[in-house]
PDB file of C-alpha atoms in Angstrom:
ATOM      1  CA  UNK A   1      27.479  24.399  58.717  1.00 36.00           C
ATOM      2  CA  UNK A   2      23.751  24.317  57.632  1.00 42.00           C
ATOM      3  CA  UNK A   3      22.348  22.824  55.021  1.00 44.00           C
ATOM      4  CA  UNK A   4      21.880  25.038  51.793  1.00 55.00           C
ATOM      5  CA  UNK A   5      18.434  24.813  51.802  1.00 70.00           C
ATOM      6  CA  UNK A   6      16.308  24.734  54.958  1.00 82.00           C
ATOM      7  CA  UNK A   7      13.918  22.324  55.290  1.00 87.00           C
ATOM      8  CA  UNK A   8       9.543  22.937  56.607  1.00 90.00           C
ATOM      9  CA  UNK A   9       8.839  21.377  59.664  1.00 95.00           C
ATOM     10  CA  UNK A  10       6.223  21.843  61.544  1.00 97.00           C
ATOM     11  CA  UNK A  11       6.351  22.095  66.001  1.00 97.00           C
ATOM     12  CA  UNK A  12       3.289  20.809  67.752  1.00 98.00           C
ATOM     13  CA  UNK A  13       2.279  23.268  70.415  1.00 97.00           C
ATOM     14  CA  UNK A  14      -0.478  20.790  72.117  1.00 97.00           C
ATOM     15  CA  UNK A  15       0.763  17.597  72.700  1.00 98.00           C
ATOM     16  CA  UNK A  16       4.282  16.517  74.945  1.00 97.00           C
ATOM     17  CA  UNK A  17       5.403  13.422  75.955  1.00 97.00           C
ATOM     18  CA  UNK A  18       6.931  14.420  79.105  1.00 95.00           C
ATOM     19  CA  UNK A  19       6.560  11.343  81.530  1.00 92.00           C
ATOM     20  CA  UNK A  20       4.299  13.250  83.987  1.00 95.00           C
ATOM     21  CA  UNK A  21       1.593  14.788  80.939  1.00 96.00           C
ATOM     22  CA  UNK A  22       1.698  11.732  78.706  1.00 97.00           C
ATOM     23  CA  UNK A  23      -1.438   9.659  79.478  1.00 96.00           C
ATOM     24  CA  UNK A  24      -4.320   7.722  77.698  1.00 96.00           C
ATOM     25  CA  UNK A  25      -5.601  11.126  76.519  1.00 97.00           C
ATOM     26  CA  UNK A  26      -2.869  12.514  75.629  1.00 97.00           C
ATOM     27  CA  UNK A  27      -1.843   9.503  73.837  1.00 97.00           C
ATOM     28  CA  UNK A  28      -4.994   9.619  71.540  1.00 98.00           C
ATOM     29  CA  UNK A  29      -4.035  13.257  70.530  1.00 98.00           C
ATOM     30  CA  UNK A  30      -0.988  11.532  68.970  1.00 98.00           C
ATOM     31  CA  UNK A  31      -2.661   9.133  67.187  1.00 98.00           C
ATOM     32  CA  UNK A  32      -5.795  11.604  66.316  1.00 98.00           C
ATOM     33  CA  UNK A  33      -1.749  13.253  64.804  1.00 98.00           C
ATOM     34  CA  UNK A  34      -1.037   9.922  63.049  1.00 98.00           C
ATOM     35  CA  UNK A  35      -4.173   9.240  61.641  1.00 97.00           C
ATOM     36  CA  UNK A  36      -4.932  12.611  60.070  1.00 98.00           C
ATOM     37  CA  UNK A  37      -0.646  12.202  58.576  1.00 98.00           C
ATOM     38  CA  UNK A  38      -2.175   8.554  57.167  1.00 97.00           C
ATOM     39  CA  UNK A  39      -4.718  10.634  54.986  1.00 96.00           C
ATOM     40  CA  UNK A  40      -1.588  12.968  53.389  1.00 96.00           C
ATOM     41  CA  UNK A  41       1.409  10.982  53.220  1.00 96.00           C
ATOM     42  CA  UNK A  42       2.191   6.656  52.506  1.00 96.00           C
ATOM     43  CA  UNK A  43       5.359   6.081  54.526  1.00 95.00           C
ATOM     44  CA  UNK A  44       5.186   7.993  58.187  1.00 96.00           C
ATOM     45  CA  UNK A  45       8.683   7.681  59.622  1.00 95.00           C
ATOM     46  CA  UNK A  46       7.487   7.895  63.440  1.00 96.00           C
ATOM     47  CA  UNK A  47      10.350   8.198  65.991  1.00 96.00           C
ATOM     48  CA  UNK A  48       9.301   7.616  69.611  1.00 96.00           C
ATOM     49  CA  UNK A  49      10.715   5.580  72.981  1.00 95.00           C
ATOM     50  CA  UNK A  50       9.326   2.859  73.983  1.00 94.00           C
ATOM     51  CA  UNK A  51       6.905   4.020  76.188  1.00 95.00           C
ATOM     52  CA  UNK A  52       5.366   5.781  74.074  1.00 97.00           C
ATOM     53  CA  UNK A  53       5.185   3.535  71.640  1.00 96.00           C
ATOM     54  CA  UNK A  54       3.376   1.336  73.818  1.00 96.00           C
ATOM     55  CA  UNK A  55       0.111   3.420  73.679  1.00 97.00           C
ATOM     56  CA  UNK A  56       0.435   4.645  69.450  1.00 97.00           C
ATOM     57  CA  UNK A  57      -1.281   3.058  66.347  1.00 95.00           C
ATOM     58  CA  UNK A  58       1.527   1.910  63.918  1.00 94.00           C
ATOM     59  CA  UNK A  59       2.134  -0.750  61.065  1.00 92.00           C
ATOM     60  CA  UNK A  60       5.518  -1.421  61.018  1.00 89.00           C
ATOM     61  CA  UNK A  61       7.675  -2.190  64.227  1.00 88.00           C
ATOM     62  CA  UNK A  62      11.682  -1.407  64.126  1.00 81.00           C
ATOM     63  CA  UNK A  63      11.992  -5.163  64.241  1.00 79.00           C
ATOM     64  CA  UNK A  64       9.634  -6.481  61.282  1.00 83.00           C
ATOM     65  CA  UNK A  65      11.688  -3.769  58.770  1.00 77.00           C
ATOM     66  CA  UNK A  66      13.231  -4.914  56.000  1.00 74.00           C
ATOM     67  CA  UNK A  67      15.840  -3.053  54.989  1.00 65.00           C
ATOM     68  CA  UNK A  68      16.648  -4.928  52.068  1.00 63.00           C
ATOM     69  CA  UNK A  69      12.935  -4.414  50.589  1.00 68.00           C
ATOM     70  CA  UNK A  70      12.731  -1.106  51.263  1.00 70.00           C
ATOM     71  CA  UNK A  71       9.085  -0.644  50.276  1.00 79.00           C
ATOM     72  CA  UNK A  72       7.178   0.077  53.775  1.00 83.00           C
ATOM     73  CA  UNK A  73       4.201   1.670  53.447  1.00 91.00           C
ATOM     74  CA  UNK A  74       2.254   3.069  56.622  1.00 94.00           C
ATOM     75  CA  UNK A  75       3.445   4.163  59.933  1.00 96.00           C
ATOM     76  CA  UNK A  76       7.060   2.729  60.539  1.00 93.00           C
ATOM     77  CA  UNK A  77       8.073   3.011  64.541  1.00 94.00           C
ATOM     78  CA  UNK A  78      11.796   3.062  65.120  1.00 92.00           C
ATOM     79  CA  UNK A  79      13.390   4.168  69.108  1.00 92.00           C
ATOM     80  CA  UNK A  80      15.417   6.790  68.621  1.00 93.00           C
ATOM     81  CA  UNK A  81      18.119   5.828  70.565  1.00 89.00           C
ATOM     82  CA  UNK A  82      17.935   2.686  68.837  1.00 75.00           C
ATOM     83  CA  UNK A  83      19.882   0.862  66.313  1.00 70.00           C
ATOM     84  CA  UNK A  84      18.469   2.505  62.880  1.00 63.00           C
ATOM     85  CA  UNK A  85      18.365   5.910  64.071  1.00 57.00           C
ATOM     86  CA  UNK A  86      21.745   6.834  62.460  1.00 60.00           C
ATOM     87  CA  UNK A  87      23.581   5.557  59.640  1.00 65.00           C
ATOM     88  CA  UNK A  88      20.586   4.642  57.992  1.00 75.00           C
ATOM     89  CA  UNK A  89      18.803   5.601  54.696  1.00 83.00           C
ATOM     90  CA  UNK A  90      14.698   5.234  55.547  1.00 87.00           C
ATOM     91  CA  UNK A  91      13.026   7.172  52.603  1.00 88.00           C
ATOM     92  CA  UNK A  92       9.745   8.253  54.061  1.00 93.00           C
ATOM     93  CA  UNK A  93       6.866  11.332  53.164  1.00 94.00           C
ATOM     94  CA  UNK A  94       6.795  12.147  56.745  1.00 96.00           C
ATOM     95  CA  UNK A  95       9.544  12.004  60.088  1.00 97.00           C
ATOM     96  CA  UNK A  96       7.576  12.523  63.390  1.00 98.00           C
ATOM     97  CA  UNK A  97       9.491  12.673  66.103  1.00 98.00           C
ATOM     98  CA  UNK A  98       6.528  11.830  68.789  1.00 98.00           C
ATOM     99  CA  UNK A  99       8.236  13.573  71.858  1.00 97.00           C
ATOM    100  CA  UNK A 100      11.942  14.978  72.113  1.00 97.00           C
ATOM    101  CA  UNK A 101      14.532  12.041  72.880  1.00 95.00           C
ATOM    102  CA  UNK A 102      15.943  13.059  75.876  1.00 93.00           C
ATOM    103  CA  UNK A 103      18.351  10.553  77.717  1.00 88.00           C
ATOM    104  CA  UNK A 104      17.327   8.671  80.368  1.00 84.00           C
ATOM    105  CA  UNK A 105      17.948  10.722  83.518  1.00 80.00           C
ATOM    106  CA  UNK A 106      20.798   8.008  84.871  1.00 82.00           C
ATOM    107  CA  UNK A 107      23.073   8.820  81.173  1.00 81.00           C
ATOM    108  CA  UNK A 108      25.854  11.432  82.766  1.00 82.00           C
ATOM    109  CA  UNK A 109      26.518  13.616  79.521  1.00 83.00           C
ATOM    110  CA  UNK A 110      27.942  16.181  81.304  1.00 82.00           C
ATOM    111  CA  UNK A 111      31.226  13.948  81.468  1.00 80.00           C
ATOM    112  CA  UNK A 112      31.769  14.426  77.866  1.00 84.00           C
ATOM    113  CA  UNK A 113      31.253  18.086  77.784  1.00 86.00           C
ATOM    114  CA  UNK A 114      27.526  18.057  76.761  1.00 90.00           C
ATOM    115  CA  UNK A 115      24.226  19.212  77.903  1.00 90.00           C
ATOM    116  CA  UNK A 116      20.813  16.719  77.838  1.00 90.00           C
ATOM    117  CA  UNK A 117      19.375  19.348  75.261  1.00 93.00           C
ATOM    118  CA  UNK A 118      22.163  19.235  73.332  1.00 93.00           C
ATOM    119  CA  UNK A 119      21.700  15.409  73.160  1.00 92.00           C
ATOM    120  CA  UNK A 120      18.196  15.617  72.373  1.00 94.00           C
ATOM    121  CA  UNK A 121      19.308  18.299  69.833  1.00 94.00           C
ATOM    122  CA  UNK A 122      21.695  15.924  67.899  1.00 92.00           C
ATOM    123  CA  UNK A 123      19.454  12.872  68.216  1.00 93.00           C
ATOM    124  CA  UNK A 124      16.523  15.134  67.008  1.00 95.00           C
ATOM    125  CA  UNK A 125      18.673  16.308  64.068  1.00 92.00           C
ATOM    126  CA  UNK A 126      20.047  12.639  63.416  1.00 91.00           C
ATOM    127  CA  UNK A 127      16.478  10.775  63.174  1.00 93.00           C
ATOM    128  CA  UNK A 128      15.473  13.631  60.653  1.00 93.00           C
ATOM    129  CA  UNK A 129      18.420  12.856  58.994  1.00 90.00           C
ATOM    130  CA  UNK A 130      17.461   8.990  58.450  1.00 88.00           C
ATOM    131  CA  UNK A 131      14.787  10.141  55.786  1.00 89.00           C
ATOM    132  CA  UNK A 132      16.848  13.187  54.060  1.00 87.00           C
ATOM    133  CA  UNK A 133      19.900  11.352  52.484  1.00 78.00           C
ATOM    134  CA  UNK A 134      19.722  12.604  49.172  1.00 79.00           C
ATOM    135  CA  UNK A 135      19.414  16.251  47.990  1.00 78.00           C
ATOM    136  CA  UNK A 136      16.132  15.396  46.312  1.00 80.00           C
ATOM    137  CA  UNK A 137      14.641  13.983  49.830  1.00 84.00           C
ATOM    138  CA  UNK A 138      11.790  16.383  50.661  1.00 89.00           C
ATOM    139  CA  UNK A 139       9.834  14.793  53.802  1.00 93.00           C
ATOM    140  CA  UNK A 140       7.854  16.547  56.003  1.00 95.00           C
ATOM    141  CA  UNK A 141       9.501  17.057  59.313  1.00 96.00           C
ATOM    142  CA  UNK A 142       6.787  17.248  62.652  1.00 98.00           C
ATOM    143  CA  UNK A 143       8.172  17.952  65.974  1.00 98.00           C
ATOM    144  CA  UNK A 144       5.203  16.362  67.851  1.00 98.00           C
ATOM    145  CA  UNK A 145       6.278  17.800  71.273  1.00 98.00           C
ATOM    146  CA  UNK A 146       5.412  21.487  73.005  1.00 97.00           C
ATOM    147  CA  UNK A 147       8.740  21.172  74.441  1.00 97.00           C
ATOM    148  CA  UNK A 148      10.925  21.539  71.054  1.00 97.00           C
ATOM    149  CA  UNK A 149       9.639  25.429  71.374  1.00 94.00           C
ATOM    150  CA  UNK A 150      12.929  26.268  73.241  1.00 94.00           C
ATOM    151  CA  UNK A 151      14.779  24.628  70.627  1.00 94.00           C
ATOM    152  CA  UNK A 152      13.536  26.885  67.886  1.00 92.00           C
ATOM    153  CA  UNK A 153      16.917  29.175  67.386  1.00 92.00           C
ATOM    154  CA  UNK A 154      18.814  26.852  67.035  1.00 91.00           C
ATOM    155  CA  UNK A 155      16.461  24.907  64.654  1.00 93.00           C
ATOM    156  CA  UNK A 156      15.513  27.480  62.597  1.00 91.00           C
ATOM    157  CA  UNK A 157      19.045  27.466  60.902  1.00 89.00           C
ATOM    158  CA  UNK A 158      18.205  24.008  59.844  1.00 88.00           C
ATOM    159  CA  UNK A 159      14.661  24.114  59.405  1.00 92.00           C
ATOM    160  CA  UNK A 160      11.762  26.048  58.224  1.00 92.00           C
ATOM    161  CA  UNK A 161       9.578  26.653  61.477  1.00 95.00           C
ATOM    162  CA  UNK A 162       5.838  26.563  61.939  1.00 96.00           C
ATOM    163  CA  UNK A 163       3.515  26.723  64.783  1.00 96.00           C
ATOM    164  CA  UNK A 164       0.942  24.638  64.948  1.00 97.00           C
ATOM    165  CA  UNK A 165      -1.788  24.451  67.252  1.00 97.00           C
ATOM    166  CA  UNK A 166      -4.863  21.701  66.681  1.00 97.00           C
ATOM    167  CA  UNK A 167      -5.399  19.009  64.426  1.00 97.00           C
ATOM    168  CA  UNK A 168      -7.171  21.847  61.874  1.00 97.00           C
ATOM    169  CA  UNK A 169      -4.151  23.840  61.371  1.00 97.00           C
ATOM    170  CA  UNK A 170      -2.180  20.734  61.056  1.00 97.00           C
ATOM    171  CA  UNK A 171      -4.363  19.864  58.084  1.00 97.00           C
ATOM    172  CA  UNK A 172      -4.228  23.057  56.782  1.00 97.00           C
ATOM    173  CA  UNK A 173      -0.192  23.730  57.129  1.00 96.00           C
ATOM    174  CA  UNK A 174      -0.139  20.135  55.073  1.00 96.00           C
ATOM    175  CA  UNK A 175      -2.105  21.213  52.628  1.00 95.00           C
ATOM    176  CA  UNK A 176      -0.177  24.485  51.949  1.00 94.00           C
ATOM    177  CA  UNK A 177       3.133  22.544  52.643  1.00 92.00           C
ATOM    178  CA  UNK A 178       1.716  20.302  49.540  1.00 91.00           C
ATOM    179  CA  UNK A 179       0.876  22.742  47.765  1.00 90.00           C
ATOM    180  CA  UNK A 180       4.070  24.518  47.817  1.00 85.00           C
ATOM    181  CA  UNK A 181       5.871  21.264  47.153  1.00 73.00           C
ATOM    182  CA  UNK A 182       3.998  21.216  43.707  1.00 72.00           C
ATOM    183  CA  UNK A 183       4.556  23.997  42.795  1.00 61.00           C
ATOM    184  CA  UNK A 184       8.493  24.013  43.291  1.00 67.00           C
ATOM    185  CA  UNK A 185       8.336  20.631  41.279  1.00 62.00           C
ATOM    186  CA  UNK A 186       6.523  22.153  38.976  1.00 61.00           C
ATOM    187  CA  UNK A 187       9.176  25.597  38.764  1.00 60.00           C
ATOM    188  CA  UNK A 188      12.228  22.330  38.647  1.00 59.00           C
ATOM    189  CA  UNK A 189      10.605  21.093  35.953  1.00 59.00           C
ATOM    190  CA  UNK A 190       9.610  23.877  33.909  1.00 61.00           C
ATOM    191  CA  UNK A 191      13.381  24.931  34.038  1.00 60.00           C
ATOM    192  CA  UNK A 192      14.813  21.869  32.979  1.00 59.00           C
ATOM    193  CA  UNK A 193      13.004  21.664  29.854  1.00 57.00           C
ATOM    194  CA  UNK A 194      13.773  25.718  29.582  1.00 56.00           C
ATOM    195  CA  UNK A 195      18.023  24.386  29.929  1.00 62.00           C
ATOM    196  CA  UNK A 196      17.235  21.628  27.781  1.00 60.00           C
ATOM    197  CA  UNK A 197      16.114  23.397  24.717  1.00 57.00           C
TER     198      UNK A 197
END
């Protein structure tokens, strides 16, 4: 059943992370990505394998987190396959999901009645899900990955879709995503003084 109210994210059209495309170039697009999220938002929840990993600009590996603390500021990395990528409440301003976590082609899914997209699917949905525990959780989702454009159907009952296709109308579509947030905070708290009185 989806959730009541669908959450914005935003799909990267010009970057992937599919083994044969992802290079030093394309690499630098992702952290060009990173750097411009850095400007908007304090606490990037980045989800990415390790390989990828290898070649991106964070702060905070998956093994220098302190859970307990809870205060992480900056770009946190975390597999997502790994051992915090369900079950786990990460409050962030931001969930990137730099590539879409397919399986390693060796996992045999199809013995338990699944597909690898709907693995990547679930695990998509589940690493979103680290930073959007409470009803009040508002983060903005990016699908950094070309390839989550066949996934869009079935996403947009969860999510709030949007294109984007360079850095500029990333900036922009955070800015109006901001915005938009404001002004619904605003609206929520105009209306609880208006139920108070």
């Amino acid at each position: 059943m989806p959730p009541s109210r669908r959450h914005p994210a935003l799909v990267i059209t010009w970057l992937t992370t599919k083994y044969e495309e992802f290079d030093i170039t394309m690499s630098q697009q992702y952290n060009n990505l990173l750097f411009l999220l850095k400007k908007h938002f304090p606490r990037i929840l980045l989800f990415a394998t390790q390989r990828v990993q290898s070649l991106l600009h964070f702060d905070i590996a998956e093994e220098e987190l302190d859970l307990a603390q809870n205060n992480w500021r900056g770009v946190l990395a975390l597999s997502p396959h790994g051992r915090r990528s369900e079950g786990v409440d990460l409050p962030a301003d931001a969930v990137v999901l730099a590539g879409v976590p397919y399986l390693p082609p060796y996992a045999r899914v199809e013995k338990v009645g699944l597909t690898r997209d709907d693995v990547a699917m679930i695990t998509t949905i589940q690493n979103i899900g680290r930073a959007l525990r409470s009803p009040d959780a508002n983060p903005l989702i990016v699908l950094a990955d070309q390839r989550y454009d066949k996934f869009t159907s079935t996403f947009s009952e969860y999510f709030d879709l949007r294109e984007v296709n360079d850095l500029q109308e990333l900036d922009k579509a955070i800015k109006d995503w901001k915005s938009q947030f404001m002004h619904k905070q605003q609206q929520e708290e105009e209306k609880s003084v208006f139920d108070s009185d």
